[in-house]
Structure formats: structure tokens, C-alpha cells
mmCIF file of C-alpha atoms and ligand atoms in Angstrom:
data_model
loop_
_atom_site.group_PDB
_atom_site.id
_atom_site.type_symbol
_atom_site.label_atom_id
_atom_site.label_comp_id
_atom_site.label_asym_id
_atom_site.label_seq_id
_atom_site.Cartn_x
_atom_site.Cartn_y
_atom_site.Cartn_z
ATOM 1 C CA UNK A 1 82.669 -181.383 108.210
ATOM 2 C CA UNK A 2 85.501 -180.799 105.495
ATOM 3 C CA UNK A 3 84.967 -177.844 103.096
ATOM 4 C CA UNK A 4 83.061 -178.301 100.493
ATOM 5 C CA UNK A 5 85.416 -175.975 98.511
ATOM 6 C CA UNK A 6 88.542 -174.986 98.816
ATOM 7 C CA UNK A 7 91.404 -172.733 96.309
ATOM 8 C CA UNK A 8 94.345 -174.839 95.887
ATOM 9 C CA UNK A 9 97.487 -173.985 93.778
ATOM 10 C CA UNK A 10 94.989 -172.092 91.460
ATOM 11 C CA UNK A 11 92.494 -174.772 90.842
ATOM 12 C CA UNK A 12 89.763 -175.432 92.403
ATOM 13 C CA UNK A 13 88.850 -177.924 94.732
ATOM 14 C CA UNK A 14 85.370 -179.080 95.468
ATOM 15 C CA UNK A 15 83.414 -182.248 96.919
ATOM 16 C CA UNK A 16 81.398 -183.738 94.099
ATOM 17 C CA UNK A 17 77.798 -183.933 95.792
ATOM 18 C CA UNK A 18 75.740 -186.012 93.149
ATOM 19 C CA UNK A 19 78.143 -188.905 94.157
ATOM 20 C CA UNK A 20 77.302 -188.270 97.933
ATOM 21 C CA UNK A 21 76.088 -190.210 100.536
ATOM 22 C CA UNK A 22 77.927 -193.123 98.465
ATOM 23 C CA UNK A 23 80.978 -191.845 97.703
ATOM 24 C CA UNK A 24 83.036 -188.981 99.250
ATOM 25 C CA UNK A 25 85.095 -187.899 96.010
ATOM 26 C CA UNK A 26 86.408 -184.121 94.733
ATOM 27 C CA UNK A 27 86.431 -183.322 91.476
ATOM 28 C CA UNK A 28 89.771 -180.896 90.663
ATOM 29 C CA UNK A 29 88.633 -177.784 88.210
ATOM 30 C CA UNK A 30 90.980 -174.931 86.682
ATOM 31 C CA UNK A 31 88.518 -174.238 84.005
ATOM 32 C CA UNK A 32 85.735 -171.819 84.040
ATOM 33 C CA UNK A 33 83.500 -173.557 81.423
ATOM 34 C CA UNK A 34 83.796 -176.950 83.533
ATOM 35 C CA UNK A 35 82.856 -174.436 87.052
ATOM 36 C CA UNK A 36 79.691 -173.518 85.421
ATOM 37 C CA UNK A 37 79.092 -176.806 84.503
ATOM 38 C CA UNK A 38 79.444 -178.062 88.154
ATOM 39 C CA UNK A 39 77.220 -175.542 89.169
ATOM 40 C CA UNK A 40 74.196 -175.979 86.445
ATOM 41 C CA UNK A 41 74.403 -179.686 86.928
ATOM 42 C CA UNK A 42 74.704 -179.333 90.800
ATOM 43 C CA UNK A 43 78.229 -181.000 91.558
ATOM 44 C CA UNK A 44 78.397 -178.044 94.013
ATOM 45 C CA UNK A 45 75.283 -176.389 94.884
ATOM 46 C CA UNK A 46 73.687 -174.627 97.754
ATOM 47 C CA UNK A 47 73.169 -170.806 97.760
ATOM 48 C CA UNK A 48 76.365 -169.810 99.565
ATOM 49 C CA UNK A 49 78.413 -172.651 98.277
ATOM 50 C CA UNK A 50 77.285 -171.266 94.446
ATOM 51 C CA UNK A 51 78.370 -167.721 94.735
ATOM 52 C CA UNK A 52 81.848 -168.796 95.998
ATOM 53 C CA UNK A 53 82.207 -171.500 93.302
ATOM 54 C CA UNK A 54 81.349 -168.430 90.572
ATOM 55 C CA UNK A 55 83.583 -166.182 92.090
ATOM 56 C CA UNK A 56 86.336 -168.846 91.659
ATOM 57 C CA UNK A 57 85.412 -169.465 88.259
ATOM 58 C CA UNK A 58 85.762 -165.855 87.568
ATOM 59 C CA UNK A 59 89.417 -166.253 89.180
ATOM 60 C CA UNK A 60 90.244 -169.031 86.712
ATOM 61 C CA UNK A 61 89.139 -167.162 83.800
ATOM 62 C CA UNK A 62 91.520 -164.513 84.984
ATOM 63 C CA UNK A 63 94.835 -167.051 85.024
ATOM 64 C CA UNK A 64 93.395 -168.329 81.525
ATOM 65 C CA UNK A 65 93.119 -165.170 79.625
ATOM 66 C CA UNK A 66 96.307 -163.273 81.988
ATOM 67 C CA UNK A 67 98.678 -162.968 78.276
ATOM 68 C CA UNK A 68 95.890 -160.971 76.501
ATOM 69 C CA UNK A 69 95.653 -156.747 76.484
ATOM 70 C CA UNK A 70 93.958 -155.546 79.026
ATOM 71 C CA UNK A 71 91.124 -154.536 76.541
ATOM 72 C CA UNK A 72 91.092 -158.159 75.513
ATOM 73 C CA UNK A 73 91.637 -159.674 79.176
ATOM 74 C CA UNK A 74 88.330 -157.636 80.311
ATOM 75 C CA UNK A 75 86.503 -158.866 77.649
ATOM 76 C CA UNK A 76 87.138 -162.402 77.381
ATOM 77 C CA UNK A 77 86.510 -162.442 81.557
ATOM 78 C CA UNK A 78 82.922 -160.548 81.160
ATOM 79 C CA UNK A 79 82.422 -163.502 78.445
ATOM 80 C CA UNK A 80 83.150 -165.808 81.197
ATOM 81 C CA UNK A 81 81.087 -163.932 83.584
ATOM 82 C CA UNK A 82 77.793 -164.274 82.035
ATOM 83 C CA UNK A 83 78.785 -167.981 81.222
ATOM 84 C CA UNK A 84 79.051 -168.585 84.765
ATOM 85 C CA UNK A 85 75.804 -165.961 85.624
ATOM 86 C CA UNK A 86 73.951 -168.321 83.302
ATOM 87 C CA UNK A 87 73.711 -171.512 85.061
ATOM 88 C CA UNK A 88 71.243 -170.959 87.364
ATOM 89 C CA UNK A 89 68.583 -168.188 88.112
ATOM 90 C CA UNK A 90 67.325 -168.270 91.688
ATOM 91 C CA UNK A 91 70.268 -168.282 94.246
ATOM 92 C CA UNK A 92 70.951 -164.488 94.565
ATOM 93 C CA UNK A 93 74.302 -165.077 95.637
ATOM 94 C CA UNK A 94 75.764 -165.862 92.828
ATOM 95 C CA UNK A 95 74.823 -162.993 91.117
ATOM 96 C CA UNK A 96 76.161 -161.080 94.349
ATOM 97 C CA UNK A 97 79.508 -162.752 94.132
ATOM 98 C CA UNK A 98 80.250 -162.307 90.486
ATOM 99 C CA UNK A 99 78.500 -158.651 90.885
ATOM 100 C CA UNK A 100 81.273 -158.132 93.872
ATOM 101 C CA UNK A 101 84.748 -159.787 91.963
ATOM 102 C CA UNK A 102 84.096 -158.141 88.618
ATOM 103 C CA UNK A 103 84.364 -154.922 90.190
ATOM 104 C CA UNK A 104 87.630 -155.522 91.678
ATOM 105 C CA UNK A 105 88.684 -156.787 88.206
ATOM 106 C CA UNK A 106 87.370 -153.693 86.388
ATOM 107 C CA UNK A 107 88.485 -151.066 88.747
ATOM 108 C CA UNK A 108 92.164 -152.494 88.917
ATOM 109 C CA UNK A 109 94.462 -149.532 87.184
ATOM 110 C CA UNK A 110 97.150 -152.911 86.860
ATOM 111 C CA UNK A 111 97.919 -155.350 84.049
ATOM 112 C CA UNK A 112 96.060 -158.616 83.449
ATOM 113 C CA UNK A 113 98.896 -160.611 85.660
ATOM 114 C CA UNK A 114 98.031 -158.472 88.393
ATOM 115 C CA UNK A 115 94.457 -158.157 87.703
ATOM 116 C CA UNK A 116 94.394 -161.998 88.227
ATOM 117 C CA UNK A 117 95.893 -161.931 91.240
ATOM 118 C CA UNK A 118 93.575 -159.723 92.939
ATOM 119 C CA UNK A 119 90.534 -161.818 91.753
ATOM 120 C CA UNK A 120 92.062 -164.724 93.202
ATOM 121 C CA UNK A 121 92.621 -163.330 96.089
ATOM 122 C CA UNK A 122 88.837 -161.583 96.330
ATOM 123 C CA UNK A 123 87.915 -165.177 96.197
ATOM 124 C CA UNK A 124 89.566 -166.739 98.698
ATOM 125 C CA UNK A 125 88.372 -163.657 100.773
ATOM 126 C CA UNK A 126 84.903 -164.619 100.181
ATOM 127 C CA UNK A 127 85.309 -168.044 100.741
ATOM 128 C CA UNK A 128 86.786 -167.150 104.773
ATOM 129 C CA UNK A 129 83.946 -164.369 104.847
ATOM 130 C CA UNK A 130 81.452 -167.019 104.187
ATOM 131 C CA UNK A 131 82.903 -169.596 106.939
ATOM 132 C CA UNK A 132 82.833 -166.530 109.155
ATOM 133 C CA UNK A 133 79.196 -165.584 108.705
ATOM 134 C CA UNK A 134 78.343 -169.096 109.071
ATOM 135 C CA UNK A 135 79.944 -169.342 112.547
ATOM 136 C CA UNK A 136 78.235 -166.232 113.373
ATOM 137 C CA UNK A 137 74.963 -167.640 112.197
ATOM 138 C CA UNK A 138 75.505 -170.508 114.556
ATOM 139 C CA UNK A 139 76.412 -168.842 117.700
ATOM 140 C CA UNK A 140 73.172 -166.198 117.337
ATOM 141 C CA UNK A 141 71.339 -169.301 116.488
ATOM 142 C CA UNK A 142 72.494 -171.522 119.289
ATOM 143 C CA UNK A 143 70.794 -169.340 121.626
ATOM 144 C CA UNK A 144 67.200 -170.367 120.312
ATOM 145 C CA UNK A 145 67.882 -173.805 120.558
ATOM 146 C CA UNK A 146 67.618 -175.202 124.236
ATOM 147 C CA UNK A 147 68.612 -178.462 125.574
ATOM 148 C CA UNK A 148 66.838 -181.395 124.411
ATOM 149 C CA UNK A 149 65.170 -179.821 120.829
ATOM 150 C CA UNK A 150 64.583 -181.740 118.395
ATOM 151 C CA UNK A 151 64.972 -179.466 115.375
ATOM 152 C CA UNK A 152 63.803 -180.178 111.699
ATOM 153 C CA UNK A 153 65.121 -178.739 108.378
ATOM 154 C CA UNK A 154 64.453 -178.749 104.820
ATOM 155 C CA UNK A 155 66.623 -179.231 102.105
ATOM 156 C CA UNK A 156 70.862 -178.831 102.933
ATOM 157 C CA UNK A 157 71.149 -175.808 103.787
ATOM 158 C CA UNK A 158 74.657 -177.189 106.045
ATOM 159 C CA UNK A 159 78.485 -177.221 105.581
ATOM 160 C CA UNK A 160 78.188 -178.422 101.909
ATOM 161 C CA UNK A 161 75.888 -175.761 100.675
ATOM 162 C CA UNK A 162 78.367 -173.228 102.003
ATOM 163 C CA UNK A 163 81.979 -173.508 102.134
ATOM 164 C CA UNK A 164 81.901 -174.643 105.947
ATOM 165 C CA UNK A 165 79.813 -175.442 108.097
ATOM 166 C CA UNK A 166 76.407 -174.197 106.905
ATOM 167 C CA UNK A 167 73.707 -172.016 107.831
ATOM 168 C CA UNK A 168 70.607 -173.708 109.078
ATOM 169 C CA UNK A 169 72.685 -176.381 110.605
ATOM 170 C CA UNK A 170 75.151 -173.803 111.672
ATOM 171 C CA UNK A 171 72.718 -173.136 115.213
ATOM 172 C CA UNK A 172 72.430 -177.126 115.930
ATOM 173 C CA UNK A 173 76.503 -177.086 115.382
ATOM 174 C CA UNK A 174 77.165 -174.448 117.667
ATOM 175 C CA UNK A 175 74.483 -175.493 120.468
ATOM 176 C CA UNK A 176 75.793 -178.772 120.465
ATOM 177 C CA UNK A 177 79.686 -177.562 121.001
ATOM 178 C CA UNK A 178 77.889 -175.640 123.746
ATOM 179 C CA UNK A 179 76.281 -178.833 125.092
ATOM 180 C CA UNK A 180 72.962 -178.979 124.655
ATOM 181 C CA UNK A 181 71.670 -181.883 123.244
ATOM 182 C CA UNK A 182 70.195 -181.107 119.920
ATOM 183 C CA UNK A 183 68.585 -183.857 117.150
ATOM 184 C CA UNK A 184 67.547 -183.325 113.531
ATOM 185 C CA UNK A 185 64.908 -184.458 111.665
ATOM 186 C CA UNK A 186 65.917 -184.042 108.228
ATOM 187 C CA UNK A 187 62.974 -183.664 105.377
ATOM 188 C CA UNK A 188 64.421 -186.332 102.584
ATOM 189 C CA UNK A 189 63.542 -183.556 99.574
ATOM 190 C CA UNK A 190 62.500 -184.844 96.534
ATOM 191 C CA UNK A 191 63.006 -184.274 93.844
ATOM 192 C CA UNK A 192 66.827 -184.021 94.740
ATOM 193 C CA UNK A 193 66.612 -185.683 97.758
ATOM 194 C CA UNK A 194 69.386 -182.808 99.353
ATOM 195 C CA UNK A 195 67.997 -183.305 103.140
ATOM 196 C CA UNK A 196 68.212 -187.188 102.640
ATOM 197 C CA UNK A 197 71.855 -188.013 100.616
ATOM 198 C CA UNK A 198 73.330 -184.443 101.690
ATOM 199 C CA UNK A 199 71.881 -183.432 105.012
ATOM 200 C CA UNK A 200 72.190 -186.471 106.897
ATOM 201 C CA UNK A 201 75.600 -187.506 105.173
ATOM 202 C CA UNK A 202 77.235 -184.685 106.891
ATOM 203 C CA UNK A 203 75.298 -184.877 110.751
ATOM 204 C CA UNK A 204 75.970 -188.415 110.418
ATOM 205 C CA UNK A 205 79.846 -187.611 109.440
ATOM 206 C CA UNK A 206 79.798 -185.271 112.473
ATOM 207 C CA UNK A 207 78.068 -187.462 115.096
ATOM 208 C CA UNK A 208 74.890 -185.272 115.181
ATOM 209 C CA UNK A 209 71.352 -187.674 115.400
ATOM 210 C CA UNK A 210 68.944 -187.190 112.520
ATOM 211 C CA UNK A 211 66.269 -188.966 111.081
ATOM 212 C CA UNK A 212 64.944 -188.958 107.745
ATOM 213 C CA UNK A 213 61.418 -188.551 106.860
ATOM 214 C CA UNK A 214 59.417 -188.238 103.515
ATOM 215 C CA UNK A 215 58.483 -184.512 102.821
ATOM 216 C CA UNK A 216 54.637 -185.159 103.424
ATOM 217 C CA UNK A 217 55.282 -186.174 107.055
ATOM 218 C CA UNK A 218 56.724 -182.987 108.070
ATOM 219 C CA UNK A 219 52.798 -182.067 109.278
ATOM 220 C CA UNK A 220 51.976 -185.152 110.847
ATOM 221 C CA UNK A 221 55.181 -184.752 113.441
ATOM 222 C CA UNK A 222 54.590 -181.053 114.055
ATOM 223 C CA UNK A 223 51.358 -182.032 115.140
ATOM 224 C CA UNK A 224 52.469 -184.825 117.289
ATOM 225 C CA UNK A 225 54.462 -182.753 119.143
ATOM 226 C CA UNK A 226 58.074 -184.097 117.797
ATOM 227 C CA UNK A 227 59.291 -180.908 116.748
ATOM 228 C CA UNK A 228 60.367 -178.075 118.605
ATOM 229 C CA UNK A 229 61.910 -175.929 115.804
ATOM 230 C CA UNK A 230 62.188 -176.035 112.587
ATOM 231 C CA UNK A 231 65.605 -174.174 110.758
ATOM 232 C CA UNK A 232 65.876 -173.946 106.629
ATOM 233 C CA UNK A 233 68.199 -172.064 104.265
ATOM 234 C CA UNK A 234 67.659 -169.566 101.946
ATOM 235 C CA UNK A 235 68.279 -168.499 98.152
ATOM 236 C CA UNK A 236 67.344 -165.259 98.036
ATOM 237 C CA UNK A 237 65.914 -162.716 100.341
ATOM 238 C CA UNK A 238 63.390 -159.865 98.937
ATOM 239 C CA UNK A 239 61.639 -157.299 100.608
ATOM 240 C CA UNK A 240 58.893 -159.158 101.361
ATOM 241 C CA UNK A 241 59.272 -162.966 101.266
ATOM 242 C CA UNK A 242 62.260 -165.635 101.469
ATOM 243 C CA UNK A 243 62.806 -168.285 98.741
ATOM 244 C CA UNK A 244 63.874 -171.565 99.408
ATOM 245 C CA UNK A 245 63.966 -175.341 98.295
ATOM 246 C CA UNK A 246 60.503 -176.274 96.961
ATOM 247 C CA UNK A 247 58.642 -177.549 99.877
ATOM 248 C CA UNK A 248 59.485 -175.230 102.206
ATOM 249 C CA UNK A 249 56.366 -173.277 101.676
ATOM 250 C CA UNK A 250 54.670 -176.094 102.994
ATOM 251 C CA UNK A 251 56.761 -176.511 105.860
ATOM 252 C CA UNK A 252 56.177 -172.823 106.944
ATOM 253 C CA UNK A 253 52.556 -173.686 106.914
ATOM 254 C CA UNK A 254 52.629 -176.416 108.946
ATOM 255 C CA UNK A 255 55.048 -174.460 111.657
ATOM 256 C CA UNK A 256 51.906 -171.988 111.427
ATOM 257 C CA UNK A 257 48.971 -174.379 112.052
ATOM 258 C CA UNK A 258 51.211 -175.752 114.830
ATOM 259 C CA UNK A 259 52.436 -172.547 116.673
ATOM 260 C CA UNK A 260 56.211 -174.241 116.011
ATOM 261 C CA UNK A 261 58.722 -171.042 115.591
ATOM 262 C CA UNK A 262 59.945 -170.924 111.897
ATOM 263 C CA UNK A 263 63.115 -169.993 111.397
ATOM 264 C CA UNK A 264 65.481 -169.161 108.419
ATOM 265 C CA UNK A 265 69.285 -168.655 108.361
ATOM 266 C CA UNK A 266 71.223 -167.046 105.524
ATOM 267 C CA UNK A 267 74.265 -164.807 105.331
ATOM 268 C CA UNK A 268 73.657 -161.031 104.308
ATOM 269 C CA UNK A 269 74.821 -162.243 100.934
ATOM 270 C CA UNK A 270 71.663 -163.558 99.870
ATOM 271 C CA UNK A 271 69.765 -160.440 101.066
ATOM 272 C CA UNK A 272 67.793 -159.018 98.236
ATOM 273 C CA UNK A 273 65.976 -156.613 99.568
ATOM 274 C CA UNK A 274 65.726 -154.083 96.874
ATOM 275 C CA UNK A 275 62.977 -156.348 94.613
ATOM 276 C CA UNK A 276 59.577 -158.137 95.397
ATOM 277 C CA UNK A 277 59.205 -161.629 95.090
ATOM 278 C CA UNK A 278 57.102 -161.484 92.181
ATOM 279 C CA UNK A 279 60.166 -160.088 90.127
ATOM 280 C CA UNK A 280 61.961 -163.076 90.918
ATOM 281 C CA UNK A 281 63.275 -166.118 88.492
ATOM 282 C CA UNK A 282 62.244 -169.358 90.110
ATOM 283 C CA UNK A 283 64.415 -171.967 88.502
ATOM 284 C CA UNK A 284 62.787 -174.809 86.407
ATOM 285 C CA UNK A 285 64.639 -177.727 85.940
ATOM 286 C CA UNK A 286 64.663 -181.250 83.859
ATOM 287 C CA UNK A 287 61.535 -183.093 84.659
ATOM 288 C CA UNK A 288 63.841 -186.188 84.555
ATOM 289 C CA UNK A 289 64.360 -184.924 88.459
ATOM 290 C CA UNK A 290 60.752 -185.601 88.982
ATOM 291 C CA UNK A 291 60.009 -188.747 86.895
ATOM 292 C CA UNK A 292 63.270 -190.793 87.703
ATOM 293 C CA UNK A 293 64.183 -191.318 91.051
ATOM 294 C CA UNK A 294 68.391 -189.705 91.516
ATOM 295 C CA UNK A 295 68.063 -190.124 87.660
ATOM 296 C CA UNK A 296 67.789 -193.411 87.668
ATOM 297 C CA UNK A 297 64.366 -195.392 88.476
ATOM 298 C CA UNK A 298 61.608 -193.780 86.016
ATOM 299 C CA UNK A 299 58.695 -193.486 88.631
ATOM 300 C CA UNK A 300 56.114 -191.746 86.039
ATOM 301 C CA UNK A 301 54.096 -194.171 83.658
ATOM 302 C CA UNK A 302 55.413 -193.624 79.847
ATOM 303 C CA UNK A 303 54.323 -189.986 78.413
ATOM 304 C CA UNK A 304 53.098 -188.523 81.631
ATOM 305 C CA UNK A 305 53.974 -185.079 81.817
ATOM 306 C CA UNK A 306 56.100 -183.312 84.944
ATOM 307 C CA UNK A 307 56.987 -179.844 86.672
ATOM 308 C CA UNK A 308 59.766 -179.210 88.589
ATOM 309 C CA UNK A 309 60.112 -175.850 90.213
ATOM 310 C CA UNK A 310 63.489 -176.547 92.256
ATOM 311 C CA UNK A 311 62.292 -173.568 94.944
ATOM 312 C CA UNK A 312 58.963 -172.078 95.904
ATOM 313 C CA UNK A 313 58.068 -168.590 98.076
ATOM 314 C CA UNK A 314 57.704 -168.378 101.796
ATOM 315 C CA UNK A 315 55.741 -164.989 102.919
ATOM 316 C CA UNK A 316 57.297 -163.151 105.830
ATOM 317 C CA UNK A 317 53.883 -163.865 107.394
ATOM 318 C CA UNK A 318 55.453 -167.345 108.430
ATOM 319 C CA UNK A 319 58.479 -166.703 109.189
ATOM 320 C CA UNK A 320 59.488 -166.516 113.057
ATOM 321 C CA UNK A 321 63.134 -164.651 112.798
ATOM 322 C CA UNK A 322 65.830 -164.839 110.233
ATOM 323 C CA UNK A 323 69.230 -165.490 111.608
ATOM 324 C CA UNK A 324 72.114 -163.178 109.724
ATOM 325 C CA UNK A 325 75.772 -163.170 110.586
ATOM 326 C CA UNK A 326 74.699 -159.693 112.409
ATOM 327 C CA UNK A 327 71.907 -161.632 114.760
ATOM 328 C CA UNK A 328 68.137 -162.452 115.031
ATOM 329 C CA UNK A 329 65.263 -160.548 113.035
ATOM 330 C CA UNK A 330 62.377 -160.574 112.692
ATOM 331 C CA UNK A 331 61.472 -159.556 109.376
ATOM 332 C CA UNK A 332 60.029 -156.074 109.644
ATOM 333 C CA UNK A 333 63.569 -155.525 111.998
ATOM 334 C CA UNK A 334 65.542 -157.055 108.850
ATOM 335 C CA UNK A 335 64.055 -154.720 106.515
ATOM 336 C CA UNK A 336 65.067 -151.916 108.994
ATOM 337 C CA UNK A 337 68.593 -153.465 109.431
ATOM 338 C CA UNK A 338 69.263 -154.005 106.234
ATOM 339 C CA UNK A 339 67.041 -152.300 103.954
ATOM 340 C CA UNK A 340 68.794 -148.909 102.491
HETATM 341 O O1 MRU B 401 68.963 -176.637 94.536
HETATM 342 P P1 MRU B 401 69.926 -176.443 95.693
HETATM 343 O O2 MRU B 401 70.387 -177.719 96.295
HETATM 344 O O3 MRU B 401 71.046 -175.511 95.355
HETATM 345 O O4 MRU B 401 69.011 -175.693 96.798
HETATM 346 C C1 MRU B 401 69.621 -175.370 98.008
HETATM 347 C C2 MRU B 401 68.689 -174.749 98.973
HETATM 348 O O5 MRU B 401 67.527 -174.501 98.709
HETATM 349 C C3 MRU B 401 69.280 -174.336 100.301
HETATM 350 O O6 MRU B 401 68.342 -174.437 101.308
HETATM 351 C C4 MRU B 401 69.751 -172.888 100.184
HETATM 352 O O7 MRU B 401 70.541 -172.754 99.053
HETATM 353 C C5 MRU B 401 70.500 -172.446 101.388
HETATM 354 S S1 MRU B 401 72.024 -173.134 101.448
HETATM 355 C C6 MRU B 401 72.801 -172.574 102.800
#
């Protein structure tokens, strides 16, 4: 699968998802204001994918504001920063991302020119850093998988929520260039529908099999016996639980009731280990999500009220192992790991 971002002549590059699986287009951005944009409204989104589109927006606020003082430069980018840390809440690597380039700007003894030039280049380091982890993901991963599994997910947590070649889709990947003969069973995911337009846009694009099923019948084909594994994403990893695309809480449970292992891959960059879940934002978005159908068919009779909590908590009580760019845990040993 292509990247879904790339840094190119000093704009950005990125695949616009909310015209995906009908249209493979890229939108071309060089202004900050128009990266957090594409991040709030979800042109680009996917933990990973998020905190490397911020950094880059930090890098273009950098090139726009390069002619200023450096008293005015560093002010005029922290503006920027909490532009860009405003769009959304959950996803803990995008606060880790603009957290990790906004040091390198402030501690920089140099002039703005050469200020900017460092945070581009920060950026682009976190962009290869996050196609490495994910290739490390998918080799520890593989070696859970065996020939023949039929593995479902939740959500796309693959090469377009990162900047290649995703995390919970990273293990199938990797098996699959070993051999084995691995099949997906992709959760559609309202109220987004990410599993069904994202997920199986890019297996399909990569010859991997996957079917797509409505969220409810996740249960039903655990307890049928047509799932050996299931693999999901993550936003943000606390001490105690792992948050995720709303559902997956329900798709832990029914891993539980079935004895099917659980397992959740995520680079060490959305490791959060020094809060509690109950500390944590979940993002709320437009109930337009829920009542219209991709914004578009109105579902919901006139005046009926809706929610829409875009991720929910998972306890470490259900979770089998969580796959880092380091290995396998299980989530006492990731505490232990990771936990300083
Ligand atoms: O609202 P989204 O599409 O950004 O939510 C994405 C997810 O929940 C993914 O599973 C998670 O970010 C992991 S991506 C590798």
C-alpha cells in the first residue's frame, strides 16, 4: 500500500481518506491551518498517521513564519502548535509528536531559517521511525498468526492510519510475505465505517482476502468458530487500559466469552502509561456521523437525538498481548517494559 503521507518539496502530501474506497485522490497542503483542518475533519486520520501529520504541520508553520525574530518565530509556531493540538483529543500521539518537534524547535541555539530546517527534518524522521515500528510490529506479530487464520479487526488500524503499512494489519502483512495464508474479516465500523471504506480498500489493493461484516456480528462468528484471532489498533495506551475505535470494547468481550486471543498493536508512541484511563478525553464528535449514513442518508427520524463517542475503553483484563515495535506483552510485562 502507498503512503498515506509523505514530505515533498516542503508541502505535504497526503491521501484524502473521506473520498476512499471511491476515489484514490491526495490533497497537496503547505499550510498549517488547512493540516489541522485535515486532521479534525479526518482527511488523514488514524493514531499514528495523526501525530506525523501534526508534526508536519508544525514544520510548515516553521517555513511560514522563517523571516520573523526568533522571539517572534517561537511564538507564532507555539500559536500554531496548539492550533494543531486542538483538533482532536483522544489519539495520544499527536500530542507525543508535537510534544517531541517543539522541543527540537525550542532548544535550537540557531536562527528561524535554521530552526525550520531541523523541524522539517524531525518530521521526516518520524515519519521513517513510524514505517519502521510498523514493520517491526508485523514481524513480532507474524509469529502469532499460523497458517490458515482467519483474523478479524476493528476499525483501520493499517497502512493508512500510519504512514505505511499499519499496525494491526502490519502481523497479517508480514505472515503473508512469510507464506502463511492469512484472511481478514474486517468489522464495517459505524459510525465512520473505517474497517468497511478504509480497511478493506487497502487488503483489497494488496491482494489480501477480507470480508466485511456489520459490527453486531462480530459475536455471532466468534462463536461459530470463524475466527481465530482478532488484531485492533490503538489511540492511546494508559496504565491500565487501551483505547480504541468505539466498538472495540465489545469486541474484547466477545474474544473473552469465546476464549479467542485478543490482541492489540501500537507503536511505543501511543504508550501513555503515566495516567489512568479515567483521566482521559474521549472524543465526541457531530451526531451527523450517527444520524446520516457517510453524511449523507439521514437514518434517524426528524428531532431524534444522538451520541457519538468516536472511541470507548478496553480493560487490560481482555487483552491477550500488545504487540510494540520492541515485541509481545502482555500487559503487566508492558507496564514493566515500559513503565518508568
Ligand atoms: O477516528 P479514527 O479513524 O482516527 O480512529 C482510528 C482508530 O481507532 C485506530 O484503530 C487507531 O487509531 C490505531 S491506528 C494504527
Amino acid at each position: 500500500m502507498i503512503p498515506s503521507i509523505e514530505w515533498i518539496d516542503n508541502k505535504v502530501k497526503m491521501i484524502d481518506q473521506l473520498l476512499l474506497p471511491y476515489e484514490l485522490k491526495f490533497l497537496e497542503i503547505s499550510d498549517y491551518r488547512k493540516m489541522a483542518t485535515a486532521i479534525k475533519d479526518m482527511n488523514i486520520r488514524g493514531a499514528p498517521a495523526i501525530g506525523v501529520a501534526a508534526a508536519m504541520g508544525v514544520a510548515l508553520a516553521t517555513i511560514e513564519y522563517k523571516n520573523l525574530t526568533k522571539k517572534e518565530f517561537l511564538k507564532k509556531v507555539k500559536d500554531a502548535i496548539n492550533t494543531i493540538r486542538n483538533t482532536r483529543p483522544t489519539a495520544s500521539n499527536l500530542f507525543w509528536a508535537i510534544d517531541r518537534i517543539w522541543k527540537v524547535i525550542e532548544a535550537a541555539p540557531d536562527e528561524p531559517p535554521e530552526i525550520s530546517e531541523l523541524a522539517i527534518e524531525e518530521a521526516k524522521i518520524m515519519a521513517q521511525e513510524d514505517i519502521n515500528a510498523n514493520k517491526s510490529i508485523g514481524k513480532h506479530g507474524a509469529a502469532l498468526l499460523k497458517n490458515g487464520d482467519v483474523v478479524l479487526t476493528h476499525c483501520n488500524a493499517g497502512s493508512l492510519a500510519t504512514v505505511q503499512y499499519g499496525t494491526a494489519l502490519a502481523p497479517i502483512r508480514t505472515a503473508i510475505e512469510q507464506g502463511k495464508k492469512i484472511s481478514v474479516i474486517a468489522d464495517e465500523t459505524r459510525p465512520k465505517l473505517q474497517g468497511a471504506t478504509l480497511t478493506a480498500f487497502e487488503l483489497q489493493y494488496d491482494k489480501i482476502p477480507v470480508k466485511v461484516i456489520s459490527d453486531t456480528s462480530s459475536g455471532l462468528l466468534m462463536k461459530l468458530g470463524k475466527v481465530n484471532k482478532v488484531i485492533v489498533g490503538a489511540d492511546r495506551i494508559t496504565s491500565d487500559a487501551v483505547f480504541n475505535k468505539i466498538g472495540t470494547y465489545l469486541v474484547a468481550l466477545a474474544a473473552k466469552d469465546n476464549n479467542i486471543p485478543f490482541y492489540v498493536a501500537a507503536p511505543t508512541s501511543t504508550l501513555s502509561l503515566h495516567e489512568t484511563s479515567e483521566k482521559v478525553k474521549i472524543e465526541e464528535r457531530d451526531t451527523k456521523e450517527v444520524s446520516h449514513i457517510l453524511g449523507k442518508l439521514c437514518i434517524v427520524p426528524e428531532g431524534v437525538e444522538c451520541l457519538n463517542y468516536a472511541f470507548d475503553i478496553t480493560p487490560f483484563r481482555l487483552i491477550t498481548g500488545i504487540i510494540t515495535e520492541d515485541g509481545v506483552f502482555v500487559p503487566k510485562e508492558l507496564l514493566k517494559k515500559y513503565k518508568s
